[in-house]
mmCIF file of C-alpha atoms in Angstrom:
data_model
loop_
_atom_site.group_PDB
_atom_site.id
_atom_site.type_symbol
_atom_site.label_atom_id
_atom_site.label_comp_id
_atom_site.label_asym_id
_atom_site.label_seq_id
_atom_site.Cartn_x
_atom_site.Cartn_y
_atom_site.Cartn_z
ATOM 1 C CA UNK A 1443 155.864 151.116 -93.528
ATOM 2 C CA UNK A 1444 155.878 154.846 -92.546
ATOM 3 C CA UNK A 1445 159.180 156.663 -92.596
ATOM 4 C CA UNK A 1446 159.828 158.706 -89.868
ATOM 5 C CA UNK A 1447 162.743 161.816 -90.025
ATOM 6 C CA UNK A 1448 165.494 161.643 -87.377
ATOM 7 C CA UNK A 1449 163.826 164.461 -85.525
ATOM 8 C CA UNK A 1450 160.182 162.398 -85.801
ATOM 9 C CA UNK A 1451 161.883 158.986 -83.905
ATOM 10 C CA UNK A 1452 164.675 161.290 -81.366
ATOM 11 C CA UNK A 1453 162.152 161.359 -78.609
ATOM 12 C CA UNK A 1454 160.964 157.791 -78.725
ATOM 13 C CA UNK A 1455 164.360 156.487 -79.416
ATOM 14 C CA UNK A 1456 165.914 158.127 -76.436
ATOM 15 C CA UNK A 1457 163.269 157.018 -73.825
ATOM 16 C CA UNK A 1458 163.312 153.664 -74.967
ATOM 17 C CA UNK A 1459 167.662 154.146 -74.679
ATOM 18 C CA UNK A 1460 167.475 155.561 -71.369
ATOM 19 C CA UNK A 1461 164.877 152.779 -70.120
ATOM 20 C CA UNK A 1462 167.187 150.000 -71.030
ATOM 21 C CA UNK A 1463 170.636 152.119 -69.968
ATOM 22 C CA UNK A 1464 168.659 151.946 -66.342
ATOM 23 C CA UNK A 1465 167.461 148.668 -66.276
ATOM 24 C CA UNK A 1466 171.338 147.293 -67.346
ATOM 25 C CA UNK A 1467 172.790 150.062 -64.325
ATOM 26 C CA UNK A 1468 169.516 148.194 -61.914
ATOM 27 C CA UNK A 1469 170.603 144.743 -62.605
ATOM 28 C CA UNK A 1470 174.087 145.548 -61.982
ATOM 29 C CA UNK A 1471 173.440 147.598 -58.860
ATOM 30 C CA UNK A 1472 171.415 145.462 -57.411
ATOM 31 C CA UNK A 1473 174.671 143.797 -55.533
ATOM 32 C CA UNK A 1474 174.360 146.944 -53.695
ATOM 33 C CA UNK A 1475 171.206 146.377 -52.070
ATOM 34 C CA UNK A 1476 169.908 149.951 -53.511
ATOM 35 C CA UNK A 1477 167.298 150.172 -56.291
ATOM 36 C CA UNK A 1478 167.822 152.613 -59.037
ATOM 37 C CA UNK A 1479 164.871 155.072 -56.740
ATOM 38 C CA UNK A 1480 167.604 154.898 -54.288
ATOM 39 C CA UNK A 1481 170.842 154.475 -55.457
ATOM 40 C CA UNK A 1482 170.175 158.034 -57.543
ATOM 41 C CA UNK A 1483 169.452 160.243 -54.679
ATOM 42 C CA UNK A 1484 172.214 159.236 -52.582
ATOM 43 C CA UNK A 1485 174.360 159.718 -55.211
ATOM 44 C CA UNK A 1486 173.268 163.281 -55.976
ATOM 45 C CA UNK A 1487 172.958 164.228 -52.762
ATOM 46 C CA UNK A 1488 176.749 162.866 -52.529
ATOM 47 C CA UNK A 1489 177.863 165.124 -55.451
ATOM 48 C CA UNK A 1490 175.889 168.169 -53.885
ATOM 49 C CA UNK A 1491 177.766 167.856 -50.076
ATOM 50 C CA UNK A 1492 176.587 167.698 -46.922
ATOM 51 C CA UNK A 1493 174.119 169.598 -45.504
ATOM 52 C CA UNK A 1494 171.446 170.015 -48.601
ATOM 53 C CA UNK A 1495 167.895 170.757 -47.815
ATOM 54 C CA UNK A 1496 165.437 168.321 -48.896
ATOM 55 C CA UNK A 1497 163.460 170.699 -50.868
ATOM 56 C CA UNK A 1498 166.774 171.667 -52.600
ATOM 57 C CA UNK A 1499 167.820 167.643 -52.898
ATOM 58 C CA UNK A 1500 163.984 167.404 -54.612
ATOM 59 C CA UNK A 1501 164.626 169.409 -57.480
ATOM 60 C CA UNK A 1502 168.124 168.340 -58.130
ATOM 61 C CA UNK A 1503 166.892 164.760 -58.634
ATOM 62 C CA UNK A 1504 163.473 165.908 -60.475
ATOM 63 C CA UNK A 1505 161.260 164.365 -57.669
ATOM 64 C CA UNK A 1506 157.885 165.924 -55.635
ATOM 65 C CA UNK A 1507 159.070 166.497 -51.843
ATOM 66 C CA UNK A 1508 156.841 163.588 -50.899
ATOM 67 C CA UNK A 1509 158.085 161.263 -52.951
ATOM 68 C CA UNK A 1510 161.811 162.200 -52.456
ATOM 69 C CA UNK A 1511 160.482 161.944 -48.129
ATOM 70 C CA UNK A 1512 160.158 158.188 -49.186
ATOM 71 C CA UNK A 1513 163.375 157.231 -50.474
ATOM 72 C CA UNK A 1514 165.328 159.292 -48.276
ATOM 73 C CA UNK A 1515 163.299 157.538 -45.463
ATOM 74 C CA UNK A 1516 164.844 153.759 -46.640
ATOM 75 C CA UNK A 1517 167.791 155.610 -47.135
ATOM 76 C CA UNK A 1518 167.864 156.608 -43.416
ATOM 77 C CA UNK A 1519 166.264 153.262 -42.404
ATOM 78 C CA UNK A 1520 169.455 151.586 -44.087
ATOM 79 C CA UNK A 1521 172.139 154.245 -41.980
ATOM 80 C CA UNK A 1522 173.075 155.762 -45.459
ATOM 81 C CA UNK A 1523 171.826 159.148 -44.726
ATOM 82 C CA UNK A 1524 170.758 161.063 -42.110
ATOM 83 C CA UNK A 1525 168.549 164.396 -41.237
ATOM 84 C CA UNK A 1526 168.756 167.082 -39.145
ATOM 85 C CA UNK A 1527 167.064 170.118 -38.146
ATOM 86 C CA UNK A 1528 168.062 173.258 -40.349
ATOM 87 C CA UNK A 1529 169.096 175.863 -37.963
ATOM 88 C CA UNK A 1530 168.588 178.758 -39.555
ATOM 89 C CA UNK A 1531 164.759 177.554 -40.584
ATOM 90 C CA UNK A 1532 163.248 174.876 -37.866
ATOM 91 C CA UNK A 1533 160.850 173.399 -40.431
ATOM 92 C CA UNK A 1534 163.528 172.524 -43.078
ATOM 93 C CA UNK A 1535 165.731 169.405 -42.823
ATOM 94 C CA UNK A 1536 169.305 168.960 -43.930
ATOM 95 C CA UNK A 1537 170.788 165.328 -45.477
ATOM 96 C CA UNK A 1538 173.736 164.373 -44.897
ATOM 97 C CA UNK A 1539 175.442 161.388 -45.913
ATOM 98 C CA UNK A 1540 176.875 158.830 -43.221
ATOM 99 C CA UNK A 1541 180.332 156.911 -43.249
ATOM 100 C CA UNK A 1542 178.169 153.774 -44.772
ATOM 101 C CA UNK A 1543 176.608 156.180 -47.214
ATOM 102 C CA UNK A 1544 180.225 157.411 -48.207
ATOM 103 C CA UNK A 1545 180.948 153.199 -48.568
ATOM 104 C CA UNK A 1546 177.733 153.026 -50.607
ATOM 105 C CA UNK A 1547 178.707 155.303 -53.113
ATOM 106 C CA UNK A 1548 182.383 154.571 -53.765
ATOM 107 C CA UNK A 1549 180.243 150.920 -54.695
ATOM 108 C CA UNK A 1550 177.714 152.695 -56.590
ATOM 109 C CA UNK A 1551 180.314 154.549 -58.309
ATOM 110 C CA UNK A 1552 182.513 151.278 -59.500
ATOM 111 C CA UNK A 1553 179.579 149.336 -60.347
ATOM 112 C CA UNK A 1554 178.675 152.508 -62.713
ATOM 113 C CA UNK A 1555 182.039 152.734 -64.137
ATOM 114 C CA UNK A 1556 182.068 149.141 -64.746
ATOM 115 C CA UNK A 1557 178.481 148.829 -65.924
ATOM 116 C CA UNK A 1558 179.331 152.593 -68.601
ATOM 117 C CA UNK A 1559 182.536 151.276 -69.996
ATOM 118 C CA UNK A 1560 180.702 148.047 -71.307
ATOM 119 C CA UNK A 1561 178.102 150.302 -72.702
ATOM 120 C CA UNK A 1562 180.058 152.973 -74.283
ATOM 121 C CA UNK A 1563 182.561 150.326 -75.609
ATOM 122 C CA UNK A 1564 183.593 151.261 -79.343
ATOM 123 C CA UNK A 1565 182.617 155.070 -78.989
ATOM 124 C CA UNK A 1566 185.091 157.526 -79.162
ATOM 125 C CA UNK A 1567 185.622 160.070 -76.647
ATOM 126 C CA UNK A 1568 184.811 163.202 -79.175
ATOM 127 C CA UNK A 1569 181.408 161.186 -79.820
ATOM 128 C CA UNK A 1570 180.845 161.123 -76.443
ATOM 129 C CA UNK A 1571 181.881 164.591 -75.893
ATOM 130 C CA UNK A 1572 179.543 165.844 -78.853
ATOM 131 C CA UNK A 1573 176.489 164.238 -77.265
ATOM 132 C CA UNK A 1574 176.543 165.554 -73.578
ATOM 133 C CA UNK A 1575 176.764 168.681 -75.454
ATOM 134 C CA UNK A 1576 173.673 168.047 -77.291
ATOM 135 C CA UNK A 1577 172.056 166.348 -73.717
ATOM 136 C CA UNK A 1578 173.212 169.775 -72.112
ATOM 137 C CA UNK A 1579 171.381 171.748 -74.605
ATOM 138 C CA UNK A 1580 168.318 169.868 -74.907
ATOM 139 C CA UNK A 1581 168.386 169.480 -70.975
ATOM 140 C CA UNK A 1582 168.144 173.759 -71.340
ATOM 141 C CA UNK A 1583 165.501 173.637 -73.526
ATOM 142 C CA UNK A 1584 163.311 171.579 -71.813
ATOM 143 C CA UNK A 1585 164.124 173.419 -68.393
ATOM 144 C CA UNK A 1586 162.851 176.383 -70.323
ATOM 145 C CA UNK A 1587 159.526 175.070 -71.288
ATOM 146 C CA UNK A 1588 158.743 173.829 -68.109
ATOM 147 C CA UNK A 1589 159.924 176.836 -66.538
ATOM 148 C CA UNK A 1590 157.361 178.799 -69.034
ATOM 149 C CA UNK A 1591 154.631 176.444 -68.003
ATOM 150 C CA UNK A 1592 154.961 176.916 -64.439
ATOM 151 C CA UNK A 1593 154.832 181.249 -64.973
ATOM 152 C CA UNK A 1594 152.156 180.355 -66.841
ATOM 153 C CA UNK A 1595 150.123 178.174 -64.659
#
């Protein structure tokens, strides 16, 4: 069997963390009616305010502007969002999220909490602590490379 340093299995390891961390928040949410390509967007575009461009909504959420048209389209289609012409640039469209959207999240939100306490059950709050540091720096470093690729490109 080949031995593998921490460094060698941190990559693997983490996507195959973060798949099953999503599929335990999708089978949890799914009381909500939203699917995890839903329930994500609203809730960023919740945290960001009202008013957020879709182009601006796109990159917060790490999504193309056609695929992000998609999802906010069921999300509009369900009365959990809804668009409106940008006034100071008539091809841009602002979200915003409706009264049910509001309801949606506060859901989202407990079902999360719920759902994140189970998970992080045992860990102590400096471990916790310690690794969204780490996240936050590694999240930097790969926003650097990517930003390097597209200069690049």
């Amino acid at each position: 069997m080949t031995s593998f340093s921490s460094r060698e299995r941190f990559g693997v390891q983490f996507v195959e963390l973060a798949r099953r961390w999503r599929r335990a928040l999708d089978h949890s949410l799914a009381q909500t009616g939203l699917t995890d390509a839903t329930w994500a967007p609203l809730l960023r575009l919740h945290e960001l305010g009202d008013g957020v461009q879709q182009k601006e909504l796109a990159l917060r959420v790490g999504l193309g502007e056609s695929s992000l048209v998609r999802l906010l389209d069921i999300l509009e289609h369900s009365g959990l969002i809804e668009r409106r012409a940008d006034a100071a640039d008539r091809r841009a469209k602002l979200i915003f999220v409706t009264d049910a959207g509001r309801a949606s999240v506060a859901q989202i939100r407990e079902v999360l909490a719920r759902v994140e306490t189970d998970i992080l059950l045992g860990l102590k709050d400096q471990d916790i602590e310690s690794m969204l540091h780490a996240f936050g720096r590694i999240g930097e470093r790969i926003q650097a490379i990517l930003d390097d690729k597209e200069r690049r490109a």
